[in-house]
Coordinates of C-alpha atoms and ligand atoms in Angstrom, one line a residue:
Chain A
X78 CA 0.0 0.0 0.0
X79 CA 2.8 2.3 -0.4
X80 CA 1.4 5.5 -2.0
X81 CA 3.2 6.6 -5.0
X82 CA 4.9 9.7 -2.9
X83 CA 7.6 10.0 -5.7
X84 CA 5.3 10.8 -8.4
X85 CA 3.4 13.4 -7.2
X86 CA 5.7 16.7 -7.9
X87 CA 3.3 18.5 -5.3
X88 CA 3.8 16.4 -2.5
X89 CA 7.2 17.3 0.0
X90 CA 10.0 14.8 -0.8
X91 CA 9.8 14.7 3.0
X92 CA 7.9 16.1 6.1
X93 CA 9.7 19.2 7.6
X94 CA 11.4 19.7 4.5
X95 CA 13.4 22.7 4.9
X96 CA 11.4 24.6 2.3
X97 CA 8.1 24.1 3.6
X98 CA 6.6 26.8 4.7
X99 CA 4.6 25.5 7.7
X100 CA 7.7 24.2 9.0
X101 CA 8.3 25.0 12.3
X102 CA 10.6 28.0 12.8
X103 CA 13.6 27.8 15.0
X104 CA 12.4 28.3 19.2
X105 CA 11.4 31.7 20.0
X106 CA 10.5 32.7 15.9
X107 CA 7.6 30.8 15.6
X108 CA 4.8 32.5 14.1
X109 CA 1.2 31.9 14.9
X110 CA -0.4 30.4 12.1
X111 CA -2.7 32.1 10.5
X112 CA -6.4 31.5 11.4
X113 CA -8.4 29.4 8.4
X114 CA -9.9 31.8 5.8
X115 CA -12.9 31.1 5.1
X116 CA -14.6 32.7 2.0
X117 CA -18.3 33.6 2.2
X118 CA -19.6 31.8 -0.4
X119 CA -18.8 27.7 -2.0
X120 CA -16.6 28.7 -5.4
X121 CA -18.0 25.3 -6.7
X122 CA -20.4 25.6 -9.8
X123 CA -23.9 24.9 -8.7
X124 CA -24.7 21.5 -11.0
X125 CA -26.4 18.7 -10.0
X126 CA -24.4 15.9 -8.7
X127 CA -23.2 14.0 -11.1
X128 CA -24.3 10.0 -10.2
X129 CA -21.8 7.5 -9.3
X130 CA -19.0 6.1 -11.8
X131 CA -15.9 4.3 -11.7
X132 CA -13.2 6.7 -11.4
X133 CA -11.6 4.8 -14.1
X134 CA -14.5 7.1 -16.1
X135 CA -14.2 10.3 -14.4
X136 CA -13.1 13.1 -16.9
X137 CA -10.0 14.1 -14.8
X138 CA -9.6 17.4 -15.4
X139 CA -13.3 18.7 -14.8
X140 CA -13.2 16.9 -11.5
X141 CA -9.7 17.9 -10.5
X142 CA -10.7 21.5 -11.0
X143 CA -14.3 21.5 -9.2
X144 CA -12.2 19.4 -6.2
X145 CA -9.6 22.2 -6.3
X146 CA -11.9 24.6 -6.0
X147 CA -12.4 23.7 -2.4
X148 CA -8.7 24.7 -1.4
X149 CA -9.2 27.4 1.0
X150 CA -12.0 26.8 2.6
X151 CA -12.9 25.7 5.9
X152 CA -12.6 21.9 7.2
X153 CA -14.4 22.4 10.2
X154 CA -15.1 25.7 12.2
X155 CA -15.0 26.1 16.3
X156 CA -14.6 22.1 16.2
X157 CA -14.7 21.1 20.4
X158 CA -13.2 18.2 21.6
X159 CA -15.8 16.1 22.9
X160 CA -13.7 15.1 26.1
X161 CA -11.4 17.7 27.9
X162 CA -7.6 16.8 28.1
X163 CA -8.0 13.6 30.8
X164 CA -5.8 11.5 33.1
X165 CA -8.3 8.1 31.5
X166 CA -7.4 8.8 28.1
X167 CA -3.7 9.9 28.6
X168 CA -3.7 6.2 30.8
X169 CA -5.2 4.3 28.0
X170 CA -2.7 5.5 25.1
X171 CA 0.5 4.9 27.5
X172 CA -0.7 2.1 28.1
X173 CA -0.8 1.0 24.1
X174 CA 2.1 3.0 23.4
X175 CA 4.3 1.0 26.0
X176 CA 4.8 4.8 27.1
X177 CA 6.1 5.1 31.0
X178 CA 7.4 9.0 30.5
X179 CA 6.7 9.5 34.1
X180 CA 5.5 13.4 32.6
X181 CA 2.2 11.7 31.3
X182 CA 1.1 10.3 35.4
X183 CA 0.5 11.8 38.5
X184 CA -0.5 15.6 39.8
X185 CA 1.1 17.4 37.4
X186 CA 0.8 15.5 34.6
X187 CA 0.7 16.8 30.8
X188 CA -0.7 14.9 28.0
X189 CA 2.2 13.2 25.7
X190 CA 2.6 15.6 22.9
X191 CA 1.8 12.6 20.3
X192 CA -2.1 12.7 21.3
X193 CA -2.8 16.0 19.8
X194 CA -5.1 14.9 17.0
X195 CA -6.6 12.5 19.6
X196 CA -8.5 15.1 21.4
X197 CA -10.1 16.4 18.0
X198 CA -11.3 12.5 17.2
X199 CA -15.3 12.4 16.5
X200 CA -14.9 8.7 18.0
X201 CA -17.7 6.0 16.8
X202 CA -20.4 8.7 17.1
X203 CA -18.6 10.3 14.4
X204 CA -17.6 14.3 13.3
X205 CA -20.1 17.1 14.6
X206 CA -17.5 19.8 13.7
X207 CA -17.3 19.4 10.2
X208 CA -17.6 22.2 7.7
X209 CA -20.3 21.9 4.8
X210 CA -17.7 22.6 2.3
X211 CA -15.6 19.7 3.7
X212 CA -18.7 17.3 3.6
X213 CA -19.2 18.2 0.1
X214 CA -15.6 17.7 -1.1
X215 CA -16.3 14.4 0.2
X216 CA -19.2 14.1 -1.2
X217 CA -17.6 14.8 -4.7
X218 CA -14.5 12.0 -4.0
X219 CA -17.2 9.7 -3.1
X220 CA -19.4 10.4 -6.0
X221 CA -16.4 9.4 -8.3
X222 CA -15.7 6.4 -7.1
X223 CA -12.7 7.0 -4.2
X224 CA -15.1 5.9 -1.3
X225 CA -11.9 4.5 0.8
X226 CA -9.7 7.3 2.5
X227 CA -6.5 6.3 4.4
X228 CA -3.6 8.6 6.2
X229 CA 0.1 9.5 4.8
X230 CA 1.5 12.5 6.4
X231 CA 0.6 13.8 10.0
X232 CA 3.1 16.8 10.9
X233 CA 2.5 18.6 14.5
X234 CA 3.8 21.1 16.3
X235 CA 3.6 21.5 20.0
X236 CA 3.3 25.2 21.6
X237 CA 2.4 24.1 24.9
X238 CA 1.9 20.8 26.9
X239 CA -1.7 19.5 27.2
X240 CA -3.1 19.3 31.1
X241 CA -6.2 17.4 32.6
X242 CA -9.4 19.3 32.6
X243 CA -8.6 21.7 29.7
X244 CA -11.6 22.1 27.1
X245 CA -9.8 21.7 22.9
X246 CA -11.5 23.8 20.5
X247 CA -10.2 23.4 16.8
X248 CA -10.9 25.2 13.6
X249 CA -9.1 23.8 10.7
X250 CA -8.8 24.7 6.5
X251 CA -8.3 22.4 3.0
X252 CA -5.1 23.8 2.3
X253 CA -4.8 21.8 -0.8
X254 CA -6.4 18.9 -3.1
X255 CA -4.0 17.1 -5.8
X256 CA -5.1 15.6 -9.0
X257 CA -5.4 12.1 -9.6
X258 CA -2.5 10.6 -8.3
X259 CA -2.3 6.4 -9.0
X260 CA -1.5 4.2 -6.2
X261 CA -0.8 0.8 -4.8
X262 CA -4.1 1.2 -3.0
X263 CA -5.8 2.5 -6.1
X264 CA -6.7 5.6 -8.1
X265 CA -7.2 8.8 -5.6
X266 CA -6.1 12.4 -4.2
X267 CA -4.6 13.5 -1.8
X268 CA -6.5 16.1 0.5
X269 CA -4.4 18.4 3.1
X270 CA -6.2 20.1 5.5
X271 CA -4.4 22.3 8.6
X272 CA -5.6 22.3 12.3
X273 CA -4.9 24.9 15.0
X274 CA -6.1 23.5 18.3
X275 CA -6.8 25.4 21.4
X276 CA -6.7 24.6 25.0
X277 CA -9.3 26.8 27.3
X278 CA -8.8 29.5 24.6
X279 CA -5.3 28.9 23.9
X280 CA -3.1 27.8 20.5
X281 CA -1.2 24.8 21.8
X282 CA -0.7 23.1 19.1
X283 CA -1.5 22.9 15.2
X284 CA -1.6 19.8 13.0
X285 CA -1.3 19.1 9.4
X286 CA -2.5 15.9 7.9
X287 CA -2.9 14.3 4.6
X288 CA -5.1 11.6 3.3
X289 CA -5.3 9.9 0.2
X290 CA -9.1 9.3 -0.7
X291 CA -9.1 6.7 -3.1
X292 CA -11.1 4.0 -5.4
X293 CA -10.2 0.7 -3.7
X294 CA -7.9 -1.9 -6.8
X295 CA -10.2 -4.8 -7.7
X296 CA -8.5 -7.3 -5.5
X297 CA -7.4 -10.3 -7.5
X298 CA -8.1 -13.3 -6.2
X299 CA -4.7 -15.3 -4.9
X300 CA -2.5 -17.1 -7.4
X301 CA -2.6 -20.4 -7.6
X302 CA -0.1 -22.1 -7.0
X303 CA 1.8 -23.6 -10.4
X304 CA 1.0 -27.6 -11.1
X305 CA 3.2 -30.2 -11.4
X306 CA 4.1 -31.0 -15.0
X307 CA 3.0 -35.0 -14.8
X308 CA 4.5 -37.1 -18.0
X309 CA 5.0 -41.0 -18.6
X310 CA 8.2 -40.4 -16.1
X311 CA 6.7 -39.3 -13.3
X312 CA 3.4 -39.9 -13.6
X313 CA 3.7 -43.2 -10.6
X314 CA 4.9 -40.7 -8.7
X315 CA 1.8 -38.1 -8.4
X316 CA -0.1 -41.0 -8.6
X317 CA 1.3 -42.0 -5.1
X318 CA 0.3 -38.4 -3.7
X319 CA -3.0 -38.6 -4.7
X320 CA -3.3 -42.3 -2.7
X321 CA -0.9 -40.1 0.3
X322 CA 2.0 -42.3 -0.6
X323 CA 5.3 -41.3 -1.2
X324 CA 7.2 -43.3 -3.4
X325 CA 10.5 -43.1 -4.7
X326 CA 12.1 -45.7 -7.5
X327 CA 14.5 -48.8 -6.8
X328 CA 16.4 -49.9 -9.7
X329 CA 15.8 -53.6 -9.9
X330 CA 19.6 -54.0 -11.4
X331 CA 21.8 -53.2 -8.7
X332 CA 18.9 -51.8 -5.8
X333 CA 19.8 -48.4 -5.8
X334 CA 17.1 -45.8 -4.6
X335 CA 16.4 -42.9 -6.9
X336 CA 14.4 -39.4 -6.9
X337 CA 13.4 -37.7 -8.1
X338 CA 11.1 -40.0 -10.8
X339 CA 13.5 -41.0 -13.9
X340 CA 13.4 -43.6 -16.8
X341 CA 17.0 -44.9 -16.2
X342 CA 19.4 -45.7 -13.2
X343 CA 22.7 -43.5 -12.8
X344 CA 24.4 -46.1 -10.8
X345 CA 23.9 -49.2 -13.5
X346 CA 21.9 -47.4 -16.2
X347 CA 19.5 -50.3 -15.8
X348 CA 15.7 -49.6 -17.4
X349 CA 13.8 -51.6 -14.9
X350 CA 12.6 -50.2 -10.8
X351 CA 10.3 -51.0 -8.5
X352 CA 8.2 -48.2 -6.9
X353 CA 8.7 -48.3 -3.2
X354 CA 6.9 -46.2 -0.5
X355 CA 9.2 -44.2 1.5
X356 CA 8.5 -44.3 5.4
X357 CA 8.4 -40.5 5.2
X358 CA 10.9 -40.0 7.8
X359 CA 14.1 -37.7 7.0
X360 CA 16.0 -34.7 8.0
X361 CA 17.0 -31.2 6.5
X362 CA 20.0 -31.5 4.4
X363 CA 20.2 -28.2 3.9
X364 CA 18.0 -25.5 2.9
X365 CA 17.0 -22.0 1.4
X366 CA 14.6 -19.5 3.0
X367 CA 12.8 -17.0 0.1
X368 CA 12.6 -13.7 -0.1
X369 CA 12.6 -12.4 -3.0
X370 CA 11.3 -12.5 -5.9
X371 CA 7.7 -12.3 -5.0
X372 CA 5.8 -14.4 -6.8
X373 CA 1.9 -13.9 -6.0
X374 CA 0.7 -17.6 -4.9
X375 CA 3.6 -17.6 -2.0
X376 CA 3.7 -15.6 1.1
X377 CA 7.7 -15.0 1.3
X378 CA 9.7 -15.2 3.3
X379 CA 9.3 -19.1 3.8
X380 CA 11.4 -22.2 4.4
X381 CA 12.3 -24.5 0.8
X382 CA 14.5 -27.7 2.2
X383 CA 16.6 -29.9 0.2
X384 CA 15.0 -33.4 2.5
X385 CA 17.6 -36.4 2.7
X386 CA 14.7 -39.2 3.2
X387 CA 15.2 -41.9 5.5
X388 CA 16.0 -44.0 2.4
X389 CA 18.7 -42.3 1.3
X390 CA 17.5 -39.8 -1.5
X391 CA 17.1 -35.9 -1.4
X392 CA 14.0 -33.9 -2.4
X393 CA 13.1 -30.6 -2.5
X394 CA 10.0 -29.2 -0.5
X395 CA 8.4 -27.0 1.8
X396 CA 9.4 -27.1 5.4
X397 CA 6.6 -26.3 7.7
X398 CA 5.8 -26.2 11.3
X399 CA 8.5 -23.9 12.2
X400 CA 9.3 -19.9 11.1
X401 CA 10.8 -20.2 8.9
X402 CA 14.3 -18.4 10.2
X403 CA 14.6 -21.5 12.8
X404 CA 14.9 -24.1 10.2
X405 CA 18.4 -26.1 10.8
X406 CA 20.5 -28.3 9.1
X407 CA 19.8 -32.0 10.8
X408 CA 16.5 -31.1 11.9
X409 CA 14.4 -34.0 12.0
X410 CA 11.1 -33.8 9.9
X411 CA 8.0 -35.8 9.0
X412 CA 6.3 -36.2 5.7
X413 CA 2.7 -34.9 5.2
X414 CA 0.2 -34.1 2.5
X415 CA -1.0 -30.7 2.3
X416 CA -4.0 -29.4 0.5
X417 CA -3.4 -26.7 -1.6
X418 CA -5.9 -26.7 -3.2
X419 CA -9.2 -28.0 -4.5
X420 CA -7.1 -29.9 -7.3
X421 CA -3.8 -29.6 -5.6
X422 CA -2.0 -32.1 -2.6
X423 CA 1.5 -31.5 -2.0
X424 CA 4.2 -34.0 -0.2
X425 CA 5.6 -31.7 3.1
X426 CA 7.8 -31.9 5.6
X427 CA 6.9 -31.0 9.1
X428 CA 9.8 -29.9 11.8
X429 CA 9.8 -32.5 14.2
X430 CA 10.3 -31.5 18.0
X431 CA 13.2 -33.2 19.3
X432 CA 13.6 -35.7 16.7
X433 CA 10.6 -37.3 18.2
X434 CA 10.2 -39.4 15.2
Chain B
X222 CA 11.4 6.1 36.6
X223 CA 8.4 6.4 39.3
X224 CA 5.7 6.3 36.5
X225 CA 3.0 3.6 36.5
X226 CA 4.2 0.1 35.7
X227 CA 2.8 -0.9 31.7
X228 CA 2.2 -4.2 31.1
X229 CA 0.3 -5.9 29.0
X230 CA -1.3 -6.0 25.8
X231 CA 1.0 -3.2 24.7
X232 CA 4.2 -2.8 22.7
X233 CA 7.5 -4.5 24.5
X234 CA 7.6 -2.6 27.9
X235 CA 9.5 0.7 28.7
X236 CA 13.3 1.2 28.5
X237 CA 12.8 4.4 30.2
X238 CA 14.7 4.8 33.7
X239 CA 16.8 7.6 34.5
X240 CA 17.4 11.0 33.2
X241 CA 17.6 10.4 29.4
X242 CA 20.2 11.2 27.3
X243 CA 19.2 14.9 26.8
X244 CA 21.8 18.5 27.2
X245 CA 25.2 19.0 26.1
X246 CA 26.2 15.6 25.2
X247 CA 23.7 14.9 22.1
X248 CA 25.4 15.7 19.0
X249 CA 24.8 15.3 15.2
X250 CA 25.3 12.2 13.8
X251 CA 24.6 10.2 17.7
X252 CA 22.4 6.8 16.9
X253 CA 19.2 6.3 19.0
X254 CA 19.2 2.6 19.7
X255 CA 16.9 0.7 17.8
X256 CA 13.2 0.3 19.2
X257 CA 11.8 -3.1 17.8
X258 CA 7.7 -3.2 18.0
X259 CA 5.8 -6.5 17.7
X260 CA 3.1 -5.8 15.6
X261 CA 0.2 -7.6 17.2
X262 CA -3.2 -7.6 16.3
X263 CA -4.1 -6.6 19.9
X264 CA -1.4 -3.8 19.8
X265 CA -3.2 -2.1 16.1
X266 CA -7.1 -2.4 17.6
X267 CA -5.8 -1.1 20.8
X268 CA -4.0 1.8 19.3
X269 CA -7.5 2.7 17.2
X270 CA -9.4 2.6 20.0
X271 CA -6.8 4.8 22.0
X272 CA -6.7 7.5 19.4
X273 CA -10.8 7.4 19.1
X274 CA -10.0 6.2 14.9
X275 CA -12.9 3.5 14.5
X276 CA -12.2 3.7 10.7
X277 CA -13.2 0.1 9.8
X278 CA -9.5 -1.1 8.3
X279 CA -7.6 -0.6 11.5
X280 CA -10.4 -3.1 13.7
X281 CA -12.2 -5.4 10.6
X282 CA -9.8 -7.5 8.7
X283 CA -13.5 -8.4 6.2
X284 CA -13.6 -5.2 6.0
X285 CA -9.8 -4.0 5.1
X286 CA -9.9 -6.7 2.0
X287 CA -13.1 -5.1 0.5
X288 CA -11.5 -2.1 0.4
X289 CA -7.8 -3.7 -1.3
X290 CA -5.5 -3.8 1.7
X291 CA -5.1 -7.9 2.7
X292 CA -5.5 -7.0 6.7
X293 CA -6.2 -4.5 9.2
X294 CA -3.4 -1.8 9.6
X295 CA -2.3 0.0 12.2
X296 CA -3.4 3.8 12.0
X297 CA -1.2 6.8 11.7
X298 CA -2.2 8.1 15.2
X299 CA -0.8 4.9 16.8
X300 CA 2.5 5.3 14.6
X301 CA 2.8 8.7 16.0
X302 CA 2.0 7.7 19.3
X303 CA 4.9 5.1 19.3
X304 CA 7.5 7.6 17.3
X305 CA 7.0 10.3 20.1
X306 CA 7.7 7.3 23.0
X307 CA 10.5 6.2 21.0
X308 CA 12.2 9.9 21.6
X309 CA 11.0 10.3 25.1
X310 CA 12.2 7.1 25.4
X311 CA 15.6 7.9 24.9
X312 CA 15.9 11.8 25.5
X313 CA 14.2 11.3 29.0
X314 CA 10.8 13.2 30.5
X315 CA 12.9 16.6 30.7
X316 CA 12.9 16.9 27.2
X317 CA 9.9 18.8 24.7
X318 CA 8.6 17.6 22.2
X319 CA 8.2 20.4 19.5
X320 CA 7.7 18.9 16.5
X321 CA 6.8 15.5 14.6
X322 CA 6.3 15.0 10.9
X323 CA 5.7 12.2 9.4
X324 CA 4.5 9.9 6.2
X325 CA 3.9 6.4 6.1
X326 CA 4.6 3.6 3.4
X327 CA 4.4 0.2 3.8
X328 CA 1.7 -0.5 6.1
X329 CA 2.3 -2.0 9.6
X330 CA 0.4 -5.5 9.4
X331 CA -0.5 -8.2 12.4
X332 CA 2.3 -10.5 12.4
X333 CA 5.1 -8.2 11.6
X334 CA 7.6 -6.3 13.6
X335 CA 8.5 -2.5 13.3
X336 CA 12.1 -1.3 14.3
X337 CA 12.5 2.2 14.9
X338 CA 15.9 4.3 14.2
X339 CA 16.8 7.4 14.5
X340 CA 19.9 9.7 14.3
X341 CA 20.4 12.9 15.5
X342 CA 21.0 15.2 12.6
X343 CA 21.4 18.8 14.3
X344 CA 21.6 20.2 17.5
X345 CA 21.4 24.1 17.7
X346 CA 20.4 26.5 21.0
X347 CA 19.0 24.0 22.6
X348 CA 17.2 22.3 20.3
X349 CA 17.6 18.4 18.7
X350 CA 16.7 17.5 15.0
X351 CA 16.2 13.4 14.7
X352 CA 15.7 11.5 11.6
X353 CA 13.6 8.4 12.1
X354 CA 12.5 5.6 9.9
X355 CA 10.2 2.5 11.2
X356 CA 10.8 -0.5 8.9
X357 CA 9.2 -3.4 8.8
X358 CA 9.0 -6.7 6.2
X359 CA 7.8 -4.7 3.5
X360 CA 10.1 -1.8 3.8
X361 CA 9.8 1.4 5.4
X362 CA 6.7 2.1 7.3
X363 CA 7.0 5.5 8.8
X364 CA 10.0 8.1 8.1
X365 CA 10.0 11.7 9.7
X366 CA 11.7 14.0 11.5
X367 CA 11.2 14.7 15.2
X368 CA 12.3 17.9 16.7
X369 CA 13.0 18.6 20.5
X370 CA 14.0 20.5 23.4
X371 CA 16.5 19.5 25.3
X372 CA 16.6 20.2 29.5
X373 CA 19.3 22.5 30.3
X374 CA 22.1 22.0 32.1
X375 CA 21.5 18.2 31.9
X376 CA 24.4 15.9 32.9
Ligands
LIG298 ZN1 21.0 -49.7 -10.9

């Protein structure tokens, strides 16, 4: 889900870039910022809303312009925190944050500095704060398909520490509104609103956040995983997995094992073998754990281990029951069948504990 | 450190206990140690609930897939949350915060494990730059920089 930051020419390279103009200004130069304008009347065209359509549709430039034409204006005006600043609340996130700053507990506590935006949440009963023309930006994302929002920037300043009991009042703008940008997540923009909030009256800190608003990417359903190319070879072989067997070949010259499945014996190029069924018992000869490259029916990083059989050949498989960054050379395992799939089993090997065989 | 003992459900437990590293010995270029977060399931509902975020993705995994991410993820308050306790952390409770920025990338999923790092990059009247980054499996999950105020006349 990583957005496409590096495409979008509009967006900072970085928060607190040097150049940014919100950036916070060296201690004792910081200027109060600005309260929001807000103009007196919407700039949007008055048109009927247009109905619901992929985004995919969406004639980009007419919507970009009518969504920029909210940039400016108000996202929510004499917002107020619907708890004051409180020793519960403070409690709760230190508790989640594994926070034990002694600053956040007892008589004169403060709030940590990290909670600012908390005290501005509309919580499950939802936003009472925000401004029309912020609904109907909304409105307009939603209307063209980017129903899903989720958070990339947050950058806060602190003016003054946070104390129990004192009442947060907010007002806060839509400083800006990109075009179309395309993401992992899916086709969206970016909105950037601005927050000062107050405590009993008082700018303590302000709060700039973006959120990408965006049409969800069909979700394809998982890979399968590839199947086994089965030939006159081999075929004894997947044969024996379907009946959960795992057999390997003898040769009936000399009574060497052999796997994987082949037509001819490398020790006495004899044509003729017996199938035998292995007692599924073996140990990790050695093995690779993959990262990289993805490839969409695996869920990397996993175990792959070369498997020295009981019977004295090696194959290659999955090695399961155990993250897969504690599999060890020697390590005793156990054959089992796992279902991949509705048309797919799959001979595995299973870390056993101890070598409890 | 005579703040309450956390325990719990939480992230690993506090590494805070004396006076932080804060006045005239931070320099540019000092390494914060790393800060490794298990990312449990508990830990990313917890952290919506503690910020008041009820947004559907960070609580309903059914919910998260409909709209294209593969599982709940933590929220960006919670990622703040735990990038302002990583610099308290280590600058100690005399030190002011005055600043955090930060974006997000690769989403912090159940399962996985974010390590936090930071370096101071400038130090000037008083006043500490850090650059952090929070990776996880799938890269970088959070980068930013944190600015604060150190106590004076610390030791
Ligand atoms: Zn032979």
């Amino acid at each position: 889900m990583e957005v496409s930051a590096s495409n979008d020419p509009a967006r900072p390279n970085e928060p607190g870039r040097p150049n940014d103009p919100a950036r916070p200004k060296e201690p004792g130069h910081r200027k109060v910022p600005d309260r929001p304008r807000v103009p007196d009347r919407p700039r949007v065209p008055a048109r009927p809303r247009v109905p619901a359509r992929p985004a995919e549709e969406a004639p980009p430039s007419d919507l970009t312009a009518r969504l920029k034409a909210y940039e400016g204006r108000p996202a929510a005006t004499a917002g107020v925190g619907k708890d004051p600043v409180n020793a519960a609340m403070i409690r709760h996130w230190c508790e989640v944050m594994g926070d034990a700053c002694p600053a956040y507990s007892g008589p004169d506590a403060i709030a940590p500095p990290a909670m600012l935006q908390v005290w501005t949440m509309g919580g499950l009963s939802g936003h009472t704060d925000r401004s029309a023309a912020y609904e109907e930006l909304f409105g307009l994302l939603d209307g063209a398909g980017f129903t899903s929002v989720v958070a990339t920037d947050c950058e806060q300043e602190y003016l003054r520490p946070l104390r129990p009991g004192e009442r947060i009042t907010f007002d806060a703008v839509i400083e800006s509104v990109s075009e179309r940008k395309t993401t992992k997540l899916g086709a969206g923009h970016f909105v950037t609103t601005r927050m000062d909030v107050r405590a009993d009256g008082e700018l303590a800190g302000t709060h700039r956040f973006r959120i990408l608003k965006y049409a969800p990417a069909r979700t394809e359903p998982k890979a399968a995983r590839p199947r086994p190319v089965i030939n006159r070879d081999n075929a004894g072989f997947w044969e024996g997995v379907r009946q959960h067997r795992l057999l390997i070949q003898r040769c009936d010259g000399c009574g060497t094992p052999r796997f994987p499945w082949l037509p001819g014996c490398h020790a006495c190029g004899s044509p003729d073998w017996t199938a035998v069924e292995a007692s599924g018992t073996g140990t990790v000869h050695s093995y690779v754990v993959m990262h990289h490259p993805p490839f969409p029916a695996f869920d990397p990083p996993y175990a792959v281990g070369l498997i020295e059989l009981a019977e004295g050949v090696r194959m290659v498989s999955n090695v399961i029951g155990v993250p897969h960054d504690k599999v060890r050379i020697g390590m005793a395992v156990r054959l089992e069948f796992l279902r991949v799939d509705a048309e797919l089993e799959l001979p595995v090997f299973r870390a056993v504990e101890d070598g409890a065989v | 450190m005579t703040g309450p003992g956390i325990t719990g459900p939480g992230v690993e437990g506090p590494n805070v206990g004396g006076p932080g590293i804060g006045g005239p010995g931070v320099k540019a270029g000092d390494e914060l140690p790393p800060l490794e977060i298990p990312l449990t399931r508990t830990l990313i509902v917890a952290g919506a609930l503690a910020s008041r975020d009820y947004q559907d993705v960070h609580h309903d995994a059914e919910a998260a897939r409909e709209k294209g991410s593969p599982d709940i993820f933590m929220n960006i308050l919670t990622t703040n949350g735990l990038v302002g306790r990583y610099l308290t952390d280590h600058f100690g409770p005399r030190c002011t915060l005055r600043t955090i920025a930060i974006r997000l990338g690769a989403p912090n999923y159940p399962g996985d494990t974010m390590t936090l790092r930071g370096t101071v990059t400038e130090v000037a009247g008083g006043t500490a730059t850090v650059r952090i980054v929070g990776t996880n499996r799938l890269g970088n999950h959070v980068t930013g920089t944190v600015t604060l105020n150190l106590p004076e006349g610390a030791p």
